[in-house]
PDB file of C-alpha atoms in Angstrom:
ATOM      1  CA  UNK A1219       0.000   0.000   0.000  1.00 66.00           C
ATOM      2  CA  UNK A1220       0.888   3.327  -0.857  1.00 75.00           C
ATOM      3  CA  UNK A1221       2.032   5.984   1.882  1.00 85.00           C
ATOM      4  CA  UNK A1222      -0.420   8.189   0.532  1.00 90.00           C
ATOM      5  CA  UNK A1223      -2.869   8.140  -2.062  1.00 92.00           C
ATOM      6  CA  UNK A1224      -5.541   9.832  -4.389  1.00 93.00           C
ATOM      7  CA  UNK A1225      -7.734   9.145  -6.534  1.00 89.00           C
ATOM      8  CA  UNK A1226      -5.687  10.664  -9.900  1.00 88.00           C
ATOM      9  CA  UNK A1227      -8.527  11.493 -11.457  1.00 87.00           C
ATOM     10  CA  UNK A1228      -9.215  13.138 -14.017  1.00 92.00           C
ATOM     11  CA  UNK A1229     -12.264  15.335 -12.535  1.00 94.00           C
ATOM     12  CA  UNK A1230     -13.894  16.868 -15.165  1.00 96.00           C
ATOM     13  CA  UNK A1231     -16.287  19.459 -14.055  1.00 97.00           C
ATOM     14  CA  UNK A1232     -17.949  22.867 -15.494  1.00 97.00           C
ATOM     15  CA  UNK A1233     -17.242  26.087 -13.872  1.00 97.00           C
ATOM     16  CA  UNK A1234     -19.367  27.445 -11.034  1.00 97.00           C
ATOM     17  CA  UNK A1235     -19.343  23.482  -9.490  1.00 97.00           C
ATOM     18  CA  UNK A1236     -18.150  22.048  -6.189  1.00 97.00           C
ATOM     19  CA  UNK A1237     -15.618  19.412  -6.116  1.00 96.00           C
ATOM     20  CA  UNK A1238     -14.139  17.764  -3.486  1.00 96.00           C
ATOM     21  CA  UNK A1239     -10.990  15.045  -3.199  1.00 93.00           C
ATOM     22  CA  UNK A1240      -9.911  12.623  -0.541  1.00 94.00           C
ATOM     23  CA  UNK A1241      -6.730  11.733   0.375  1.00 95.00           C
ATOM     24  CA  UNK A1242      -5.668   8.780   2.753  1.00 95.00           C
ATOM     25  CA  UNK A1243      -1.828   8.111   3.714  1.00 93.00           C
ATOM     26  CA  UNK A1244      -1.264   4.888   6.092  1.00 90.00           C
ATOM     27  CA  UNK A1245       1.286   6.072   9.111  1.00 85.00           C
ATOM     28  CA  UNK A1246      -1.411   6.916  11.679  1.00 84.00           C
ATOM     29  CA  UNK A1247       2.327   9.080  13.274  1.00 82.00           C
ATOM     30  CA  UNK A1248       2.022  11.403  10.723  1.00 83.00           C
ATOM     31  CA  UNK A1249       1.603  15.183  12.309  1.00 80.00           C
ATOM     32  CA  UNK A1250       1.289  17.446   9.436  1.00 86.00           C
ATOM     33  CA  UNK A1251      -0.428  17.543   6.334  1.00 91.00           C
ATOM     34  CA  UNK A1252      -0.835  19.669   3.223  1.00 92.00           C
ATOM     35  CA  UNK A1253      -2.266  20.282  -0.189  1.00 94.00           C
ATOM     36  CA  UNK A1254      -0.265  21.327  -2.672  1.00 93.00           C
ATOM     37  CA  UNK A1255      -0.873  22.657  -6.467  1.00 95.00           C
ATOM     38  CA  UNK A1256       0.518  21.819  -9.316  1.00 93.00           C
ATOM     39  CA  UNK A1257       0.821  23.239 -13.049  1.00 92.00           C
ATOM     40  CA  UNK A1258       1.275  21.270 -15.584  1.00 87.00           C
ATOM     41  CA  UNK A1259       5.517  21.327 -16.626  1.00 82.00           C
ATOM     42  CA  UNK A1260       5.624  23.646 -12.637  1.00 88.00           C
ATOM     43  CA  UNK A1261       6.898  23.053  -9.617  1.00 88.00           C
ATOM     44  CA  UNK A1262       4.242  22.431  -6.779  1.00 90.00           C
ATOM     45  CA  UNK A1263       3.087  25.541  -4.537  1.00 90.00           C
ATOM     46  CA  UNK A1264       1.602  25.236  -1.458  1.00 88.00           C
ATOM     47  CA  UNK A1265      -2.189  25.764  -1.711  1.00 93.00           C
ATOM     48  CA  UNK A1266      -2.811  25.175   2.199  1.00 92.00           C
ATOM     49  CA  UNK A1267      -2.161  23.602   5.237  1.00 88.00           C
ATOM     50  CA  UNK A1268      -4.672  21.150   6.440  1.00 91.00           C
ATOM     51  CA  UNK A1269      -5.253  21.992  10.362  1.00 83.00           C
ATOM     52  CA  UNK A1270      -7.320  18.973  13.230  1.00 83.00           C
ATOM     53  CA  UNK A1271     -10.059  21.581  12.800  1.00 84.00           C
ATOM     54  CA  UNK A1272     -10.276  21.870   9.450  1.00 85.00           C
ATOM     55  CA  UNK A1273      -9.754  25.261   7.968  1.00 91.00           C
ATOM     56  CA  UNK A1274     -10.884  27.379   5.125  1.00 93.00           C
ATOM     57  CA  UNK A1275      -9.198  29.685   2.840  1.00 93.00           C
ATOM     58  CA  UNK A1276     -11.643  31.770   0.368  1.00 95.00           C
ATOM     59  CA  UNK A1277     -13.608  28.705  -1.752  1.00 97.00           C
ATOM     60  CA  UNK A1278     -11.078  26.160  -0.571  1.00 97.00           C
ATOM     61  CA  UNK A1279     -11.583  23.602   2.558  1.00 96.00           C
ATOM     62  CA  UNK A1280      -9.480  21.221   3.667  1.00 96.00           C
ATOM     63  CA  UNK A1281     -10.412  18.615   6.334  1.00 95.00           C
ATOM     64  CA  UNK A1282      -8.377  16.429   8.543  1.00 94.00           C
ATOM     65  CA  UNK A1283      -9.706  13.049   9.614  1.00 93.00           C
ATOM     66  CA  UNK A1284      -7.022  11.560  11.461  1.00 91.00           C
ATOM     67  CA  UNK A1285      -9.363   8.309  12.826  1.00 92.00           C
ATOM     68  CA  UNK A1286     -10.045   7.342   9.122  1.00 93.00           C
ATOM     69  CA  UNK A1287      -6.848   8.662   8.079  1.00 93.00           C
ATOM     70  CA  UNK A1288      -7.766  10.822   5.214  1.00 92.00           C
ATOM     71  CA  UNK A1289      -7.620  14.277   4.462  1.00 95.00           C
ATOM     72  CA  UNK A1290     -10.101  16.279   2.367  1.00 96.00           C
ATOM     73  CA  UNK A1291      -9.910  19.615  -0.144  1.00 97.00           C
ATOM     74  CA  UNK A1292     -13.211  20.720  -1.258  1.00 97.00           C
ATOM     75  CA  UNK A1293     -13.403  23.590  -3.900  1.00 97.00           C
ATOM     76  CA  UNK A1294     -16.546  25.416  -4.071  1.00 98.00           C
ATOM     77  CA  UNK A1295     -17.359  27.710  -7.285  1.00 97.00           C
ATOM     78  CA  UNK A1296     -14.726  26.150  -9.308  1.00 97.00           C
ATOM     79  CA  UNK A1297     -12.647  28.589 -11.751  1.00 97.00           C
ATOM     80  CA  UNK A1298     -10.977  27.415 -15.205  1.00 97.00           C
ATOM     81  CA  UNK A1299      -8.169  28.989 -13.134  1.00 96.00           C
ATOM     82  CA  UNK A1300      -7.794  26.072 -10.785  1.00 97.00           C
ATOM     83  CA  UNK A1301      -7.220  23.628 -13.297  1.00 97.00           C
ATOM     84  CA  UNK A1302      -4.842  21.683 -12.525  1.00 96.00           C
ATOM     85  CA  UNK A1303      -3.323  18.839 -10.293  1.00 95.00           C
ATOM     86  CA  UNK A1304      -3.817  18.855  -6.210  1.00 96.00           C
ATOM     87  CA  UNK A1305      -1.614  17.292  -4.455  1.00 94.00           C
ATOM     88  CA  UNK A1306      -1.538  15.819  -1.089  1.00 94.00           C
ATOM     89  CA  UNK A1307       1.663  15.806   1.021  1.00 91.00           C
ATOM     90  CA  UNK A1308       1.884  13.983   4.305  1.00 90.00           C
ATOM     91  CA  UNK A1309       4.810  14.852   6.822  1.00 82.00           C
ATOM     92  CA  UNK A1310       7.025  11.746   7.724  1.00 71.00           C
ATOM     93  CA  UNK A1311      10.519  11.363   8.897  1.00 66.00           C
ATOM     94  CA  UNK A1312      13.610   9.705   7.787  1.00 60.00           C
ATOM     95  CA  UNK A1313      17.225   9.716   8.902  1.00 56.00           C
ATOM     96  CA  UNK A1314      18.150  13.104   7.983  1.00 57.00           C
ATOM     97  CA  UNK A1315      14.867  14.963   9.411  1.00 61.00           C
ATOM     98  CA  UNK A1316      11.281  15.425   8.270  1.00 64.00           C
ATOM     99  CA  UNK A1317      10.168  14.649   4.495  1.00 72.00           C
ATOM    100  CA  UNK A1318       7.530  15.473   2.455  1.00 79.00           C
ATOM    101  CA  UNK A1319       5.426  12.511   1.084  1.00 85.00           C
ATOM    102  CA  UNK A1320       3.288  13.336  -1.763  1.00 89.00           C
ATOM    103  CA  UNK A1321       0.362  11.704  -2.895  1.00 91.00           C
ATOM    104  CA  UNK A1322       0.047  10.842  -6.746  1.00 90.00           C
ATOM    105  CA  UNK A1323      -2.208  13.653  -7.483  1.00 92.00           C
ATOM    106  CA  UNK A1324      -5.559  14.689  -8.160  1.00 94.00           C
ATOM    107  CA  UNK A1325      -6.155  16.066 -11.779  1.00 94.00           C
ATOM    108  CA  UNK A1326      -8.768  18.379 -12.173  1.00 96.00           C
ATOM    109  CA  UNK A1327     -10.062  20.247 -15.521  1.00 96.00           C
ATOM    110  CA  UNK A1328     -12.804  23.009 -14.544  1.00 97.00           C
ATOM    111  CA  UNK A1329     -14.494  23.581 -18.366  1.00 96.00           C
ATOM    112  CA  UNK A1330     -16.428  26.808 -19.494  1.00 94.00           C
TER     113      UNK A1330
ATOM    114  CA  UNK B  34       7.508  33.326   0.097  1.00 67.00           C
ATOM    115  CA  UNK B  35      11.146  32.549  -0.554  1.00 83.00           C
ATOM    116  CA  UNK B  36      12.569  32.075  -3.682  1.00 90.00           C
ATOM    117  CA  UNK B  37      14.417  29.122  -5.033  1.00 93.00           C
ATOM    118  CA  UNK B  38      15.836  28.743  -8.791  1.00 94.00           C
ATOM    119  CA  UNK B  39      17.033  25.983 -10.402  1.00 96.00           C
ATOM    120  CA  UNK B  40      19.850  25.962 -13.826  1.00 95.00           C
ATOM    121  CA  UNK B  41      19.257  25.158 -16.264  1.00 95.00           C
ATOM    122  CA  UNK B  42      15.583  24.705 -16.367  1.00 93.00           C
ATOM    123  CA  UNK B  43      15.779  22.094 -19.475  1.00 93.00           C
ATOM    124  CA  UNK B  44      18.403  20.576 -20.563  1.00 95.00           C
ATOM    125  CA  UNK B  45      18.718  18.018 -23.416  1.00 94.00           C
ATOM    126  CA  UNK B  46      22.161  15.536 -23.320  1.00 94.00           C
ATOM    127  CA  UNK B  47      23.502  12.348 -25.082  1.00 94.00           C
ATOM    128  CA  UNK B  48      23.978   8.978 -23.496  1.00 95.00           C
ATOM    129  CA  UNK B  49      26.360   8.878 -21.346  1.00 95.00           C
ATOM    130  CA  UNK B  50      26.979  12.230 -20.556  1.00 95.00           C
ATOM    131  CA  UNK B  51      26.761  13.775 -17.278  1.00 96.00           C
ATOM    132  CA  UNK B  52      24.612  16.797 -16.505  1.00 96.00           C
ATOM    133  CA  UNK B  53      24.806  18.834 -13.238  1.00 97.00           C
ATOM    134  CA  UNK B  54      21.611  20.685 -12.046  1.00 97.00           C
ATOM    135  CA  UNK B  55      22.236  23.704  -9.624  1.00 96.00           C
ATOM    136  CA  UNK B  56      19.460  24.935  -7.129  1.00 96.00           C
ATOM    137  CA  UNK B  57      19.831  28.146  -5.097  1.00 95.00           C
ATOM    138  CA  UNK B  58      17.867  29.809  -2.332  1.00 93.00           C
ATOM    139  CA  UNK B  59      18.056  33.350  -3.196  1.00 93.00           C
ATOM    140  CA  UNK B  60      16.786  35.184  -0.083  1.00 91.00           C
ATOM    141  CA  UNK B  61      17.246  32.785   2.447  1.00 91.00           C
ATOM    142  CA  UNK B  62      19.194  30.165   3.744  1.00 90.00           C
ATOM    143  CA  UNK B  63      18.842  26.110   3.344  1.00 87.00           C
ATOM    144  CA  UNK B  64      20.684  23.883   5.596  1.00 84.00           C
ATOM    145  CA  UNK B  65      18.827  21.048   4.624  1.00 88.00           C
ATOM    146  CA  UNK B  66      17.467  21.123   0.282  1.00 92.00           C
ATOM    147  CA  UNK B  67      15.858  18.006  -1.227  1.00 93.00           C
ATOM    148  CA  UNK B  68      15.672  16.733  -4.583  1.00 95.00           C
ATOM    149  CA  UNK B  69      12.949  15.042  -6.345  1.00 94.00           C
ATOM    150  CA  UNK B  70      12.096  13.313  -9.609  1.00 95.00           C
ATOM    151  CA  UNK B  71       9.161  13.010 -11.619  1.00 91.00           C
ATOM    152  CA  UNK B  72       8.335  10.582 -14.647  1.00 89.00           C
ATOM    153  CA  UNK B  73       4.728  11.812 -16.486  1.00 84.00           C
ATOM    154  CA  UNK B  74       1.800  11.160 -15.118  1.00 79.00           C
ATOM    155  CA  UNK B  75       3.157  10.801 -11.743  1.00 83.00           C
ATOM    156  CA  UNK B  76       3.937  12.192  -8.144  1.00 83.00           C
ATOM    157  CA  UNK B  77       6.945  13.740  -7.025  1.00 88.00           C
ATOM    158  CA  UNK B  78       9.724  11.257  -5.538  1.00 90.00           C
ATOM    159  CA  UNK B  79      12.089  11.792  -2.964  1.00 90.00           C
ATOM    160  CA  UNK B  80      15.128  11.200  -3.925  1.00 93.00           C
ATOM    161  CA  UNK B  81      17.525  12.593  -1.438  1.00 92.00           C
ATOM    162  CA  UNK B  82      17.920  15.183   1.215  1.00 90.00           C
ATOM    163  CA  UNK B  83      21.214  17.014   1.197  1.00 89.00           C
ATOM    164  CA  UNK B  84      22.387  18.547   4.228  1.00 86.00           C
ATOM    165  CA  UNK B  85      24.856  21.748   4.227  1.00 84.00           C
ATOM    166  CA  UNK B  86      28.210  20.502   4.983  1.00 82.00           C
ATOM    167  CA  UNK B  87      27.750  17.226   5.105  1.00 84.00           C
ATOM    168  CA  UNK B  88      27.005  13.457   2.870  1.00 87.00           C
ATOM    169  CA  UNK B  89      23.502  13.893   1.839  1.00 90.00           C
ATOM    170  CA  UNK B  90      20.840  11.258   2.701  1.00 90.00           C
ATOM    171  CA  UNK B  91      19.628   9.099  -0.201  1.00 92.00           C
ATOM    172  CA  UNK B  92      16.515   7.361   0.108  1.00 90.00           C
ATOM    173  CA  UNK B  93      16.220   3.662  -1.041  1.00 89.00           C
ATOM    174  CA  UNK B  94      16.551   2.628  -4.370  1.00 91.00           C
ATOM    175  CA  UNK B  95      18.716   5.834  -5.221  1.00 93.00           C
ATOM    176  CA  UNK B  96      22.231   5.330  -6.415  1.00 93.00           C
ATOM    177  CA  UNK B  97      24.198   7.782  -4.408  1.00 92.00           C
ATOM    178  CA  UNK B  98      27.607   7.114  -7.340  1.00 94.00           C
ATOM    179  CA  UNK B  99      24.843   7.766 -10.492  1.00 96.00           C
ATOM    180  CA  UNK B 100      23.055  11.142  -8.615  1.00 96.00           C
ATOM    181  CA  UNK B 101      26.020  13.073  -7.118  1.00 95.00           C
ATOM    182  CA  UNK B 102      24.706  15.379  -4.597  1.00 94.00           C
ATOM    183  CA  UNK B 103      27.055  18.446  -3.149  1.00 91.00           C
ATOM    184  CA  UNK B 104      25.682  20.920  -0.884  1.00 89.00           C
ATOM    185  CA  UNK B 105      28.797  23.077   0.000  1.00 82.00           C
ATOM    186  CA  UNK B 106      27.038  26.344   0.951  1.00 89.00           C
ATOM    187  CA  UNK B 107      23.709  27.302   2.669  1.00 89.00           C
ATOM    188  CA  UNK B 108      22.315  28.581  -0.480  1.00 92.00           C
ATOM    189  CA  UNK B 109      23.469  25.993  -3.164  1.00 93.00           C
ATOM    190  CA  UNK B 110      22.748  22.296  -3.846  1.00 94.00           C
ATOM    191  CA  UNK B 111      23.945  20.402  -6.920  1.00 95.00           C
ATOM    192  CA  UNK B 112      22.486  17.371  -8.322  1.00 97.00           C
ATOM    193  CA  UNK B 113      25.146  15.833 -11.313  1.00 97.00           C
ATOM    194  CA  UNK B 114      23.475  12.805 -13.164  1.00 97.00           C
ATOM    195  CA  UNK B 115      26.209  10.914 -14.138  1.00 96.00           C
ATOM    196  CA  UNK B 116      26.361   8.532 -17.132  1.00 95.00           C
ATOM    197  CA  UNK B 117      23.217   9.992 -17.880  1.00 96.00           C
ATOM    198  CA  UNK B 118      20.783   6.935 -19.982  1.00 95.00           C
ATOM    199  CA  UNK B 119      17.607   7.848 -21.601  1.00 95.00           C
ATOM    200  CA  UNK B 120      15.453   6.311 -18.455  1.00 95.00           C
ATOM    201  CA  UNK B 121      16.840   9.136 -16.491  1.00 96.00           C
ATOM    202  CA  UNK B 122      14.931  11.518 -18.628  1.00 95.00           C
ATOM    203  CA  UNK B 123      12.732  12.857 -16.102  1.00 95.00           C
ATOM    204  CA  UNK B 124      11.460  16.250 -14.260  1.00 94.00           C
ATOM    205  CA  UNK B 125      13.984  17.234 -11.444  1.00 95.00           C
ATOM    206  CA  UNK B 126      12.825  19.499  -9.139  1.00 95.00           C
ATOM    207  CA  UNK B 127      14.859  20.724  -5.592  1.00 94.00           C
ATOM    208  CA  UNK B 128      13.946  22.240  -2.516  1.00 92.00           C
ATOM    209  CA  UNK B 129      14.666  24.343  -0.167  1.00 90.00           C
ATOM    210  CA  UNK B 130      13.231  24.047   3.738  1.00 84.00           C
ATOM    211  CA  UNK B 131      13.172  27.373   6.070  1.00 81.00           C
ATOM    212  CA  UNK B 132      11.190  26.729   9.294  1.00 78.00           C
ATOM    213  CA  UNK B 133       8.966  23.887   8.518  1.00 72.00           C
ATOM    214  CA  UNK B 134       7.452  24.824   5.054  1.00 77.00           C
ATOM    215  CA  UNK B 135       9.682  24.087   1.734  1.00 82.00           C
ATOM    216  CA  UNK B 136       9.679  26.065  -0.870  1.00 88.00           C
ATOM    217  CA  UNK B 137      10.650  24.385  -4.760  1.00 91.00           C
ATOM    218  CA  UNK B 138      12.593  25.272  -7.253  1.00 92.00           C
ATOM    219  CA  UNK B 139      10.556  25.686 -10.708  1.00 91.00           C
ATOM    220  CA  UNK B 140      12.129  22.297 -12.022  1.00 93.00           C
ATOM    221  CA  UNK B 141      14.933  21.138 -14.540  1.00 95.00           C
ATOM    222  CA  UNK B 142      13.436  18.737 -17.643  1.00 94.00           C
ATOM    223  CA  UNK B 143      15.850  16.712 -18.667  1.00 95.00           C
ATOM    224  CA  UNK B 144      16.304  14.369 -21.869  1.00 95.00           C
ATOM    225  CA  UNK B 145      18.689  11.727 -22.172  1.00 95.00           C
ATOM    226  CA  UNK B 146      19.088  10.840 -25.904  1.00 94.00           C
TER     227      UNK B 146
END
């Protein structure tokens, strides 16, 4: 099993929808958690950290479910802008300090 | 958010050449910048994490003689792909950590002939 996973999608949704993407990762240790986005041929940016309380930045929300071991980004009034692919990123350790894990991605393709 | 640039950002080489890929905080400092590769279609891979004075850290299944990793100063890493083959044609991307959040360079594509 995969340290973290997604469904890779794509999602293929019109503008003006909601659309929402899970993410589970298997170490039940891991502390910190993110999504990320990526461009297509970019480097990933940080879209938002994902807090125990669940937190919401403008039409994003990400939820943390830390019994089930997922973690949630839900897009409300999707833009053409935010095509593109969502990453999840789980903090884990090895030898020389913490490490991002990422998830395979989420692809998603908001259409006029 | 702090900057991080990688050279060159494509780069297209012959079998069996080497090819060095240079990533550089430019406003703050990194002790500790990791490297990552990723093939189409798929997520980013650790490769190693390189630590400012010292060996860096390879994670398994990376050959630490093929991916030469050299972080001699707190704002440059270097990744040299030696005896580059065509199945190490692949997106490299570094990064650099301050506090807890890491911040990525904008990626080197490279194609091995």
């Amino acid at each position: 099993r995969k340290e973290v996973e997604q469904d890779p999608g794509p999602f293929n949704v019109p503008e003006g929808a909601t659309v929402a993407f899970n993410c589970t990762y298997s170490n039940s240790a891991s502390q910190s958690f993110f999504w990320y986005r990526q461009d297509c041929r970019k480097e990933p940016k940080l879209l938002m950290s994902v807090y125990s309380s669940g937190n919401e930045d403008g039409r994003f929300t990400a939820q943390l479910n830390r019994a089930s071991q997922y973690i949630s980004l839900l897009i409300r009034d999707s833009k053409l802008s935010d095509s593109a692919t969502y990453l999840c990123v789980v903090i884990g350790f090895n030898n020389a300090g913490n490490m991002l894990t990422f998830g395979g991605g989420t692809r998603l393709m908001v259409k006029p | 958010g702090a900057v991080v640039s990688q050279h060159p950002s494509w780069v297209i080489c012959k079998s069996g050449t080497s090819v060095k890929i240079e990533c550089r905080s430019l406003d703050f400092q990194a002790t500790t910048m990791f490297w990552y590769r990723q093939f189409p279609k798929q997520s980013l891979m650790l490769m190693a994490t390189s630590n400012e004075g010292s060996k860096a850290t390879y994670e398994q299944g990376v050959e630490k003689d093929k991916f030469l990793i050299n972080h001699a100063s707190l704002t440059l890493s270097t990744l040299t792909v030696t005896s580059a083959h065509p199945e190490d044609s692949s997106f490299y991307i570094c990064s650099g950590r301050l506090y807890n959040e890491q911040f990525f360079g904008p990626g080197t594509r490279l194609t091995v002939l």
